mmCIF file with all atom_site columns, C-alpha atoms in Angstrom:
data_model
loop_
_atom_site.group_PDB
_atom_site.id
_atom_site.type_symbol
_atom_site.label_atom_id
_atom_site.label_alt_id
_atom_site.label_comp_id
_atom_site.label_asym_id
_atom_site.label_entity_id
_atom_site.label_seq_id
_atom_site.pdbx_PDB_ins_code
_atom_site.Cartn_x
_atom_site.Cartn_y
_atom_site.Cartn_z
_atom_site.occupancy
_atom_site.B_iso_or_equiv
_atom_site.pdbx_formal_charge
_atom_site.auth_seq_id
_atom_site.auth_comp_id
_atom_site.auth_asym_id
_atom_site.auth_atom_id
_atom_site.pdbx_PDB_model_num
ATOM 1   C CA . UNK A 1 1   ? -1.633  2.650   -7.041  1.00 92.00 ? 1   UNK A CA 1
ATOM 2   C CA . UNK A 1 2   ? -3.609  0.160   -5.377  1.00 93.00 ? 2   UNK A CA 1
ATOM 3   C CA . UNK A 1 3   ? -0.050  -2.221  -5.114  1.00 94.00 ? 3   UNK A CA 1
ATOM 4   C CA . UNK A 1 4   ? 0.794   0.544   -3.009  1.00 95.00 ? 4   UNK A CA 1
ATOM 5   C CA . UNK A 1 5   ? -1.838  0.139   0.008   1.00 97.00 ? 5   UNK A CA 1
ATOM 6   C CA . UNK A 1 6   ? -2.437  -1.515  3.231   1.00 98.00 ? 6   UNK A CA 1
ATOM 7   C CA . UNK A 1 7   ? -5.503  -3.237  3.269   1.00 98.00 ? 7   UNK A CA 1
ATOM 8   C CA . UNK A 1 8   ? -6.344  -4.242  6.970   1.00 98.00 ? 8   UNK A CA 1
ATOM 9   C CA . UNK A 1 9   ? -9.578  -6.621  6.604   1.00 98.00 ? 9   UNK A CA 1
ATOM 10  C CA . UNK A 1 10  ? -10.762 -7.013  10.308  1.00 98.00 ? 10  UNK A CA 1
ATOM 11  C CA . UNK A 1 11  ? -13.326 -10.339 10.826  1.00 95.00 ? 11  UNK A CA 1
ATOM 12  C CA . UNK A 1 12  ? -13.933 -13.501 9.947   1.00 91.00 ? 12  UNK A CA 1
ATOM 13  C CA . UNK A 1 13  ? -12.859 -15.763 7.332   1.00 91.00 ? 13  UNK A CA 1
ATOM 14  C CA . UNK A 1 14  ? -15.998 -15.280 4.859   1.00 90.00 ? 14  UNK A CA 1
ATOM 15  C CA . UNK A 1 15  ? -16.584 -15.128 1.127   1.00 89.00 ? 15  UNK A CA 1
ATOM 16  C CA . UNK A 1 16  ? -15.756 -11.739 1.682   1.00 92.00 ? 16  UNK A CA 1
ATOM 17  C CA . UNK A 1 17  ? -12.363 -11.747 2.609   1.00 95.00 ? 17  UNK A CA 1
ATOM 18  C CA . UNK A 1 18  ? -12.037 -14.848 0.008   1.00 94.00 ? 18  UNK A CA 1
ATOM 19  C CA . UNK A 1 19  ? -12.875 -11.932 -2.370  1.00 94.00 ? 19  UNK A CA 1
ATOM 20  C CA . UNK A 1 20  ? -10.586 -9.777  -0.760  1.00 96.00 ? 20  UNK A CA 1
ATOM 21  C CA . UNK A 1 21  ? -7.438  -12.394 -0.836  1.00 97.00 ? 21  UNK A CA 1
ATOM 22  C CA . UNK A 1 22  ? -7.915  -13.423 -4.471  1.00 96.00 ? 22  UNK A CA 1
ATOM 23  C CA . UNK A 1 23  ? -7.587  -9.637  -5.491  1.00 96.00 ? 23  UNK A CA 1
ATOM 24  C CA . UNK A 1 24  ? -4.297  -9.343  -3.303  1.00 97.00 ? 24  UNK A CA 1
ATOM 25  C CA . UNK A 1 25  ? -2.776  -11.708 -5.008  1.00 96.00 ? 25  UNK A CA 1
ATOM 26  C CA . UNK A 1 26  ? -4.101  -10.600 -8.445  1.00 96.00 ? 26  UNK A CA 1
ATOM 27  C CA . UNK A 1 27  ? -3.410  -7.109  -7.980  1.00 96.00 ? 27  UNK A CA 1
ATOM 28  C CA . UNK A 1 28  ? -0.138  -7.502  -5.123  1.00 94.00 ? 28  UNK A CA 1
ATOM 29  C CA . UNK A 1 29  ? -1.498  -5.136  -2.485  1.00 97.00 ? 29  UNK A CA 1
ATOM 30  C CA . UNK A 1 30  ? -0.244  -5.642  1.128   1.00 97.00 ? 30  UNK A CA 1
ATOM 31  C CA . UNK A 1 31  ? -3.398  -7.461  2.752   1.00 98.00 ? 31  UNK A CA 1
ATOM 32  C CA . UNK A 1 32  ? -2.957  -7.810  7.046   1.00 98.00 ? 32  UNK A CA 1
ATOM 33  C CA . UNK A 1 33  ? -6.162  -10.083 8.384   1.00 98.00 ? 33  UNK A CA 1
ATOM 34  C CA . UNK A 1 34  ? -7.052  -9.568  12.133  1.00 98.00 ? 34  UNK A CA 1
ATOM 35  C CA . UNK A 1 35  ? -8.896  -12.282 13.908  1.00 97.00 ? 35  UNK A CA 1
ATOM 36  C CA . UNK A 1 36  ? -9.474  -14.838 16.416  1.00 96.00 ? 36  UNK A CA 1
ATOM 37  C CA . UNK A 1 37  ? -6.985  -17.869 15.619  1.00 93.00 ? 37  UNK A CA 1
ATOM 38  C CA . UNK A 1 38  ? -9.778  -19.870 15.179  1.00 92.00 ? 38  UNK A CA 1
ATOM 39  C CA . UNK A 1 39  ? -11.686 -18.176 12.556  1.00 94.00 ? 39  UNK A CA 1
ATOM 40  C CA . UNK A 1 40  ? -8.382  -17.347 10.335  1.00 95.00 ? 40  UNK A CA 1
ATOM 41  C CA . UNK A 1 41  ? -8.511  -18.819 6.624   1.00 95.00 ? 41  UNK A CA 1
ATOM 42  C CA . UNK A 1 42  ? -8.618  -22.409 5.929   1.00 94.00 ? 42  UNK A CA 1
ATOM 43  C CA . UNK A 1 43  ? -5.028  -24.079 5.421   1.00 94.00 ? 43  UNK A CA 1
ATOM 44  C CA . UNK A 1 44  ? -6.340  -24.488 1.273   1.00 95.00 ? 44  UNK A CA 1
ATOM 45  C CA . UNK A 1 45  ? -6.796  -20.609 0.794   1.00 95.00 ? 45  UNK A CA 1
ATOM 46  C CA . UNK A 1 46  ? -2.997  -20.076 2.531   1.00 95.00 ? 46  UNK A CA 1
ATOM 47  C CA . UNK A 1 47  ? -1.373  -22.455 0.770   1.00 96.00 ? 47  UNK A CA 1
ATOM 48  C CA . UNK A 1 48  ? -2.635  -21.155 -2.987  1.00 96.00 ? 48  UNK A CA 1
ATOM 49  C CA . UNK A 1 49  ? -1.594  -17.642 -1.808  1.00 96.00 ? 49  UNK A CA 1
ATOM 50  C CA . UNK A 1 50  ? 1.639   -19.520 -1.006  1.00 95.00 ? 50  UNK A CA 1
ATOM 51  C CA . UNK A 1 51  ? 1.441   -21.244 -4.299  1.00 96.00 ? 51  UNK A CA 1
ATOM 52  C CA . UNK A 1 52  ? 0.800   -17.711 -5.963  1.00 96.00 ? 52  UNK A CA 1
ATOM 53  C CA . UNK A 1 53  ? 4.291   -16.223 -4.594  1.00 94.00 ? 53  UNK A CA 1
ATOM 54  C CA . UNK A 1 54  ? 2.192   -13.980 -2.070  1.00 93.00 ? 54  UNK A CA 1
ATOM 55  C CA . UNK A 1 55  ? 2.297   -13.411 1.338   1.00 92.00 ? 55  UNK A CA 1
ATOM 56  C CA . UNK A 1 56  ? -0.920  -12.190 3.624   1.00 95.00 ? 56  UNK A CA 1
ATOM 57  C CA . UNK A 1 57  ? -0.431  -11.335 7.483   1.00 97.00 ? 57  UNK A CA 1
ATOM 58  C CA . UNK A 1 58  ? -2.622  -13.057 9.867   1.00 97.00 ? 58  UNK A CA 1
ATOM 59  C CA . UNK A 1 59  ? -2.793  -11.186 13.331  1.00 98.00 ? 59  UNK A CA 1
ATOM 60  C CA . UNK A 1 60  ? -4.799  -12.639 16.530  1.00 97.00 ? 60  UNK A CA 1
ATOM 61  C CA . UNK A 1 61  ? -4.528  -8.687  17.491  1.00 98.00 ? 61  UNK A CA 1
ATOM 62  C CA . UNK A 1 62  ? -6.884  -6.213  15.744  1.00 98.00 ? 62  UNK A CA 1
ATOM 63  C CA . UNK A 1 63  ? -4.135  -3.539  16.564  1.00 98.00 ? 63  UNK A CA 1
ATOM 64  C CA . UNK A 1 64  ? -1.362  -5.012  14.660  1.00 98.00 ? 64  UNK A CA 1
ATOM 65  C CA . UNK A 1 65  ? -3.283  -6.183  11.835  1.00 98.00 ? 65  UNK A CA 1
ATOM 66  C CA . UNK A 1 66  ? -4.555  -2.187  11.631  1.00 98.00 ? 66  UNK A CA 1
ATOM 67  C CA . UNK A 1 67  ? -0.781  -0.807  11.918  1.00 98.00 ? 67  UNK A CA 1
ATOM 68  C CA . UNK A 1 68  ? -0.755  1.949   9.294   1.00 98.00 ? 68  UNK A CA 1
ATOM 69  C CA . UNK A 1 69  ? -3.633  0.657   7.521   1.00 98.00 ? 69  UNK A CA 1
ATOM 70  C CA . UNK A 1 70  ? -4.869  2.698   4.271   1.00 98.00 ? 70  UNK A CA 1
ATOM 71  C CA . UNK A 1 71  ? -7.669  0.777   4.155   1.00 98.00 ? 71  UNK A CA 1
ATOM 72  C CA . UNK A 1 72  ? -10.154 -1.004  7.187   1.00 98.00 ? 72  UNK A CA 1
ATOM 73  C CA . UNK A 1 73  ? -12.486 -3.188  5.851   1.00 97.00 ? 73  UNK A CA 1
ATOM 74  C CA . UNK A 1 74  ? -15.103 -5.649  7.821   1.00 97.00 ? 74  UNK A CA 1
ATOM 75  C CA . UNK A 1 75  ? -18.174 -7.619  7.617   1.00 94.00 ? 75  UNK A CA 1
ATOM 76  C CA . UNK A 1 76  ? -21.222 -8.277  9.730   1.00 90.00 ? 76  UNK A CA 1
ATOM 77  C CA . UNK A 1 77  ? -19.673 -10.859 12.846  1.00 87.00 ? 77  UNK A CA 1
ATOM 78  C CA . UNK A 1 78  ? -22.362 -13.420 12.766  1.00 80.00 ? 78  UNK A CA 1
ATOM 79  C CA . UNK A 1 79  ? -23.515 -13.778 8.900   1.00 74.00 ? 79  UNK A CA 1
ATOM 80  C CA . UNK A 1 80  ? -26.875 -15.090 7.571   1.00 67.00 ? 80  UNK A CA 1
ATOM 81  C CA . UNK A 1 81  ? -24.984 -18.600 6.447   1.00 70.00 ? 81  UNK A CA 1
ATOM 82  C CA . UNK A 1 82  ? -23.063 -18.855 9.558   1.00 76.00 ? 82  UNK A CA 1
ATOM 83  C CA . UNK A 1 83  ? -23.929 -21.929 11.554  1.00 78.00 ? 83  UNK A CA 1
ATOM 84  C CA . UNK A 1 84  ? -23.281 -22.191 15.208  1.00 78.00 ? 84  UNK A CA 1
ATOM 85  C CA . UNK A 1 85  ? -23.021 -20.624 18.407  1.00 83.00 ? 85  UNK A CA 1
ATOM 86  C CA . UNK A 1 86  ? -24.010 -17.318 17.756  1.00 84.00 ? 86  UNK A CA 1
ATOM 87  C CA . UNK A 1 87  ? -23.093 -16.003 21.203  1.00 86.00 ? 87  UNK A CA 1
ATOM 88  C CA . UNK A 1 88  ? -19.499 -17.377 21.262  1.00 90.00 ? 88  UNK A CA 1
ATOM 89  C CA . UNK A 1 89  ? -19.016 -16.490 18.157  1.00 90.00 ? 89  UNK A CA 1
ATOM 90  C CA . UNK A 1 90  ? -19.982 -12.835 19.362  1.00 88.00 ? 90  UNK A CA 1
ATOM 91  C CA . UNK A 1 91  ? -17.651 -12.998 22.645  1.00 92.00 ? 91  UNK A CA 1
ATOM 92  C CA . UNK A 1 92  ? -14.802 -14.734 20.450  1.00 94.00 ? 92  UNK A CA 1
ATOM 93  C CA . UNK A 1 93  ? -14.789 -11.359 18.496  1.00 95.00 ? 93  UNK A CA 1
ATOM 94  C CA . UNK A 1 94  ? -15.528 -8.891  21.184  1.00 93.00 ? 94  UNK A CA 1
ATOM 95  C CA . UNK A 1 95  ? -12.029 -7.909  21.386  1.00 96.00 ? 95  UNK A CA 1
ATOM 96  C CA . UNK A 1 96  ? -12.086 -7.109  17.205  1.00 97.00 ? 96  UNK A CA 1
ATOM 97  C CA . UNK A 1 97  ? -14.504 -4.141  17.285  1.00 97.00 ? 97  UNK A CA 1
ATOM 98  C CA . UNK A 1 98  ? -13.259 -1.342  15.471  1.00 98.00 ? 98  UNK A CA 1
ATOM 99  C CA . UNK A 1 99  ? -13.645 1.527   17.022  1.00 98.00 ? 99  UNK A CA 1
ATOM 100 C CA . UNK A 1 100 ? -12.073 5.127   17.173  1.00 98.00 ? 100 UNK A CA 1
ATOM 101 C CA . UNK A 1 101 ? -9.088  3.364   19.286  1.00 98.00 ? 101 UNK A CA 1
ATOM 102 C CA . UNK A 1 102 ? -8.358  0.769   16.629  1.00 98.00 ? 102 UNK A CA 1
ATOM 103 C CA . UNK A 1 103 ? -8.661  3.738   13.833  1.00 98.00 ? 103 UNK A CA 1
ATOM 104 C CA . UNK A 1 104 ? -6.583  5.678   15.377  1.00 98.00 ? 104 UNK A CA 1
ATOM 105 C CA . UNK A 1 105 ? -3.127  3.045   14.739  1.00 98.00 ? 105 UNK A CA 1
ATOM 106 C CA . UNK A 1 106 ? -4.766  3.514   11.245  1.00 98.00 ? 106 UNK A CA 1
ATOM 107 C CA . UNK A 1 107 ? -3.040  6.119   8.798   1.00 98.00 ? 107 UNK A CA 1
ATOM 108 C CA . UNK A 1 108 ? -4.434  9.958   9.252   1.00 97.00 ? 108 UNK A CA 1
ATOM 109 C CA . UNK A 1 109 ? -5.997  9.443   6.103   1.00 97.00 ? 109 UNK A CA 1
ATOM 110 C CA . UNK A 1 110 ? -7.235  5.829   6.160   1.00 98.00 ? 110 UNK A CA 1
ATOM 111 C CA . UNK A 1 111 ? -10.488 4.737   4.976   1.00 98.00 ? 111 UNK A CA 1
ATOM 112 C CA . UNK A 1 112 ? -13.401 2.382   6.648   1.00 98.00 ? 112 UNK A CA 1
ATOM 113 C CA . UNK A 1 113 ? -15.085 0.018   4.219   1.00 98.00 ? 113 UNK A CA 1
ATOM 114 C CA . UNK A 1 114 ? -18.181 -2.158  5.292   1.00 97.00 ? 114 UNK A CA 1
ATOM 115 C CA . UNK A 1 115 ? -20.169 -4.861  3.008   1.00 91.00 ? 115 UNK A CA 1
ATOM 116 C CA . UNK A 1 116 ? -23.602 -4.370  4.827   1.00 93.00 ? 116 UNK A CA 1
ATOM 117 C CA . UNK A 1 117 ? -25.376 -4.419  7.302   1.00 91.00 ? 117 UNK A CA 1
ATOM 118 C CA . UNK A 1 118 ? -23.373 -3.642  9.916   1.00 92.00 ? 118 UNK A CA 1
ATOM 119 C CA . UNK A 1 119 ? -23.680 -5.491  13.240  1.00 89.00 ? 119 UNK A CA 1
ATOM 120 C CA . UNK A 1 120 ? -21.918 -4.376  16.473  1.00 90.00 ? 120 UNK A CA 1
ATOM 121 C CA . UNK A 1 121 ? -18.465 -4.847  14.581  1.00 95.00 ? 121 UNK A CA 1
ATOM 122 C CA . UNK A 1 122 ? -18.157 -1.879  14.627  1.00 97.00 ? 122 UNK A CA 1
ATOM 123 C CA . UNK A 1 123 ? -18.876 1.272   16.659  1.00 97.00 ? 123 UNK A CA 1
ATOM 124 C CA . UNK A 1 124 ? -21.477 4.140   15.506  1.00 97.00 ? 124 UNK A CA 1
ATOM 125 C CA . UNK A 1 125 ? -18.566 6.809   15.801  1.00 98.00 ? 125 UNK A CA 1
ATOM 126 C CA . UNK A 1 126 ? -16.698 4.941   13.329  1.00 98.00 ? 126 UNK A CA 1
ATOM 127 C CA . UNK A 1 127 ? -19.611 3.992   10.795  1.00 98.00 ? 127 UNK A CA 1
ATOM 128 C CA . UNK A 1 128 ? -20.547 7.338   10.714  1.00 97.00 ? 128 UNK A CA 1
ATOM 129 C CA . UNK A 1 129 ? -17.406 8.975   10.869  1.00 98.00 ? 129 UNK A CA 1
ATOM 130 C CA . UNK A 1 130 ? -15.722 11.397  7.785   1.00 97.00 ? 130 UNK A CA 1
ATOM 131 C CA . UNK A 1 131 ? -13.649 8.299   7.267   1.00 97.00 ? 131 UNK A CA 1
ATOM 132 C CA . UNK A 1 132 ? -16.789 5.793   6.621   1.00 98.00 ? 132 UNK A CA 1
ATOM 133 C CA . UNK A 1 133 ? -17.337 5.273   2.960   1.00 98.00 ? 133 UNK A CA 1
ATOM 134 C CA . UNK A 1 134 ? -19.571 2.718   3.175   1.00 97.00 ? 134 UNK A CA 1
ATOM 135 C CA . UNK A 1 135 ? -22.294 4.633   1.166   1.00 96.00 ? 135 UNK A CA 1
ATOM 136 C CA . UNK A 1 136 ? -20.203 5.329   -1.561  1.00 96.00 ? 136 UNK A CA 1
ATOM 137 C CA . UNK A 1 137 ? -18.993 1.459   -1.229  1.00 95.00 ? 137 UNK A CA 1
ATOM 138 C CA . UNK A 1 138 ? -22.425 0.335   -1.629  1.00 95.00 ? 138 UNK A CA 1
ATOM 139 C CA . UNK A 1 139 ? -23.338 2.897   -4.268  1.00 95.00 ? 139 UNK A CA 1
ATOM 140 C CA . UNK A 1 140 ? -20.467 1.368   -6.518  1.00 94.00 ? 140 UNK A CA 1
ATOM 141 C CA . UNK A 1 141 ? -21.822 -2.142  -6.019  1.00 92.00 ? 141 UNK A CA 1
ATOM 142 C CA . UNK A 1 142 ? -24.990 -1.522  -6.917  1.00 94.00 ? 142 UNK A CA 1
ATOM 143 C CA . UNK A 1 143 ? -24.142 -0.166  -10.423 1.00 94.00 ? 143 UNK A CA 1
ATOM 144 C CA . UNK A 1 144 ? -21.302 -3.781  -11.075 1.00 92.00 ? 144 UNK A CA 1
ATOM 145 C CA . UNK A 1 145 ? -24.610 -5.718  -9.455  1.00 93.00 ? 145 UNK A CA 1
ATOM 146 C CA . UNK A 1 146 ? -26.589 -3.605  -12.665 1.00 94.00 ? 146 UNK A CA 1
ATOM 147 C CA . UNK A 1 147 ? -24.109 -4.238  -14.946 1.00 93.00 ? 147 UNK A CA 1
ATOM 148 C CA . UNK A 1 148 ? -24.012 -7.990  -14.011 1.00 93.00 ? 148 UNK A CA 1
ATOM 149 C CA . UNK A 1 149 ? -27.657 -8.270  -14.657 1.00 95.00 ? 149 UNK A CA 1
ATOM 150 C CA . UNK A 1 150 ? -27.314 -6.435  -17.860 1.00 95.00 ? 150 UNK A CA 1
ATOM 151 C CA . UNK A 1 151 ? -24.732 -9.224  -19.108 1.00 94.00 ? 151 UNK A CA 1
ATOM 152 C CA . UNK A 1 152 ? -26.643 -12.225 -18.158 1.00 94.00 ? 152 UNK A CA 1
ATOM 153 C CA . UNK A 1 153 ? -29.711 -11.066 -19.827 1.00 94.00 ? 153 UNK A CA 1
ATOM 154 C CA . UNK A 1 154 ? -27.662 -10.602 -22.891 1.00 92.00 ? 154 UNK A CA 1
ATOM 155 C CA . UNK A 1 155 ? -28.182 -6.249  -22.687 1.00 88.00 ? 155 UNK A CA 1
ATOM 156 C CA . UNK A 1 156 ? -24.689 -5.023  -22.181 1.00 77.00 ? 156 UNK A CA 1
ATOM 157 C CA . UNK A 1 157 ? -23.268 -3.520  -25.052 1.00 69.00 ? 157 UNK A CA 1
#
């Protein structure tokens, strides 16, 4: 059950991970976030997880945030609405990567999840590794982005 898992979520604080927090607390899975201190959520997103009796781990080491990890999930560093420094943003997280290293304080059988597209979060081993399912990720959205379509033009059965 998905109560069960560690979810590792590696990155910035984006509408991804927003995503990604909101379902912890709806469904209770274990949720460790590894990132800069800087770029860890707002103080308003902790304190409604608070507020919703849930706790979420917040690591300033990739390493410990990954700790027996089911689950690795990321996004693209520098994102199309990011403002900013784009370079320090890029050196702020060079110490975040995930790479075969970081998998490997992962469970044997942990899985890598990515949004799209990929930046240099991430190494090629990894991406393309037995352990990727980014493909299969992306397939799945595709059909709920179908499906959402379907319901706002009033076609879904």
């Amino acid at each position: 059950p998905i109560s069960k898992l560690n979810i590792c979520w590696i990155g910035d604080c984006n509408n991804v991970l927003n995503s990604l927090i909101a379902v912890s607390v709806k469904l209770k899975f274990n949720l460790n976030i590894g990132c800069p201190k800087k770029y860890s959520p707002p103080n308003f997103v902790m304190d409604w997880v608070k507020k919703n009796n849930k706790k979420i781990n917040i690591f300033n080491n990739p390493k410990k945030a990954a700790k027996n990890a089911d689950v690795v999930f990321s996004d693209k560093v520098f994102s199309l609405n990011d403002k900013g420094n784009k370079s320090k943003k890029i050196k702020d997280f060079k110490n975040f990567r995930i790479d075969t290293k970081l998998m490997s304080v992962t469970r044997a059988d942990s899985i890598f999840l990515h949004c799209l597209p990929r930046g240099n979060e991430v190494s090629e081993e990894v991406f393309l590794s037995e352990r990727s399912k980014v493909w299969q990720q992306a397939l799945n959205r595709v059909h709920v982005q179908k499906s959402i379509l379907l319901y706002s033009f009033g076609k879904l059965r």
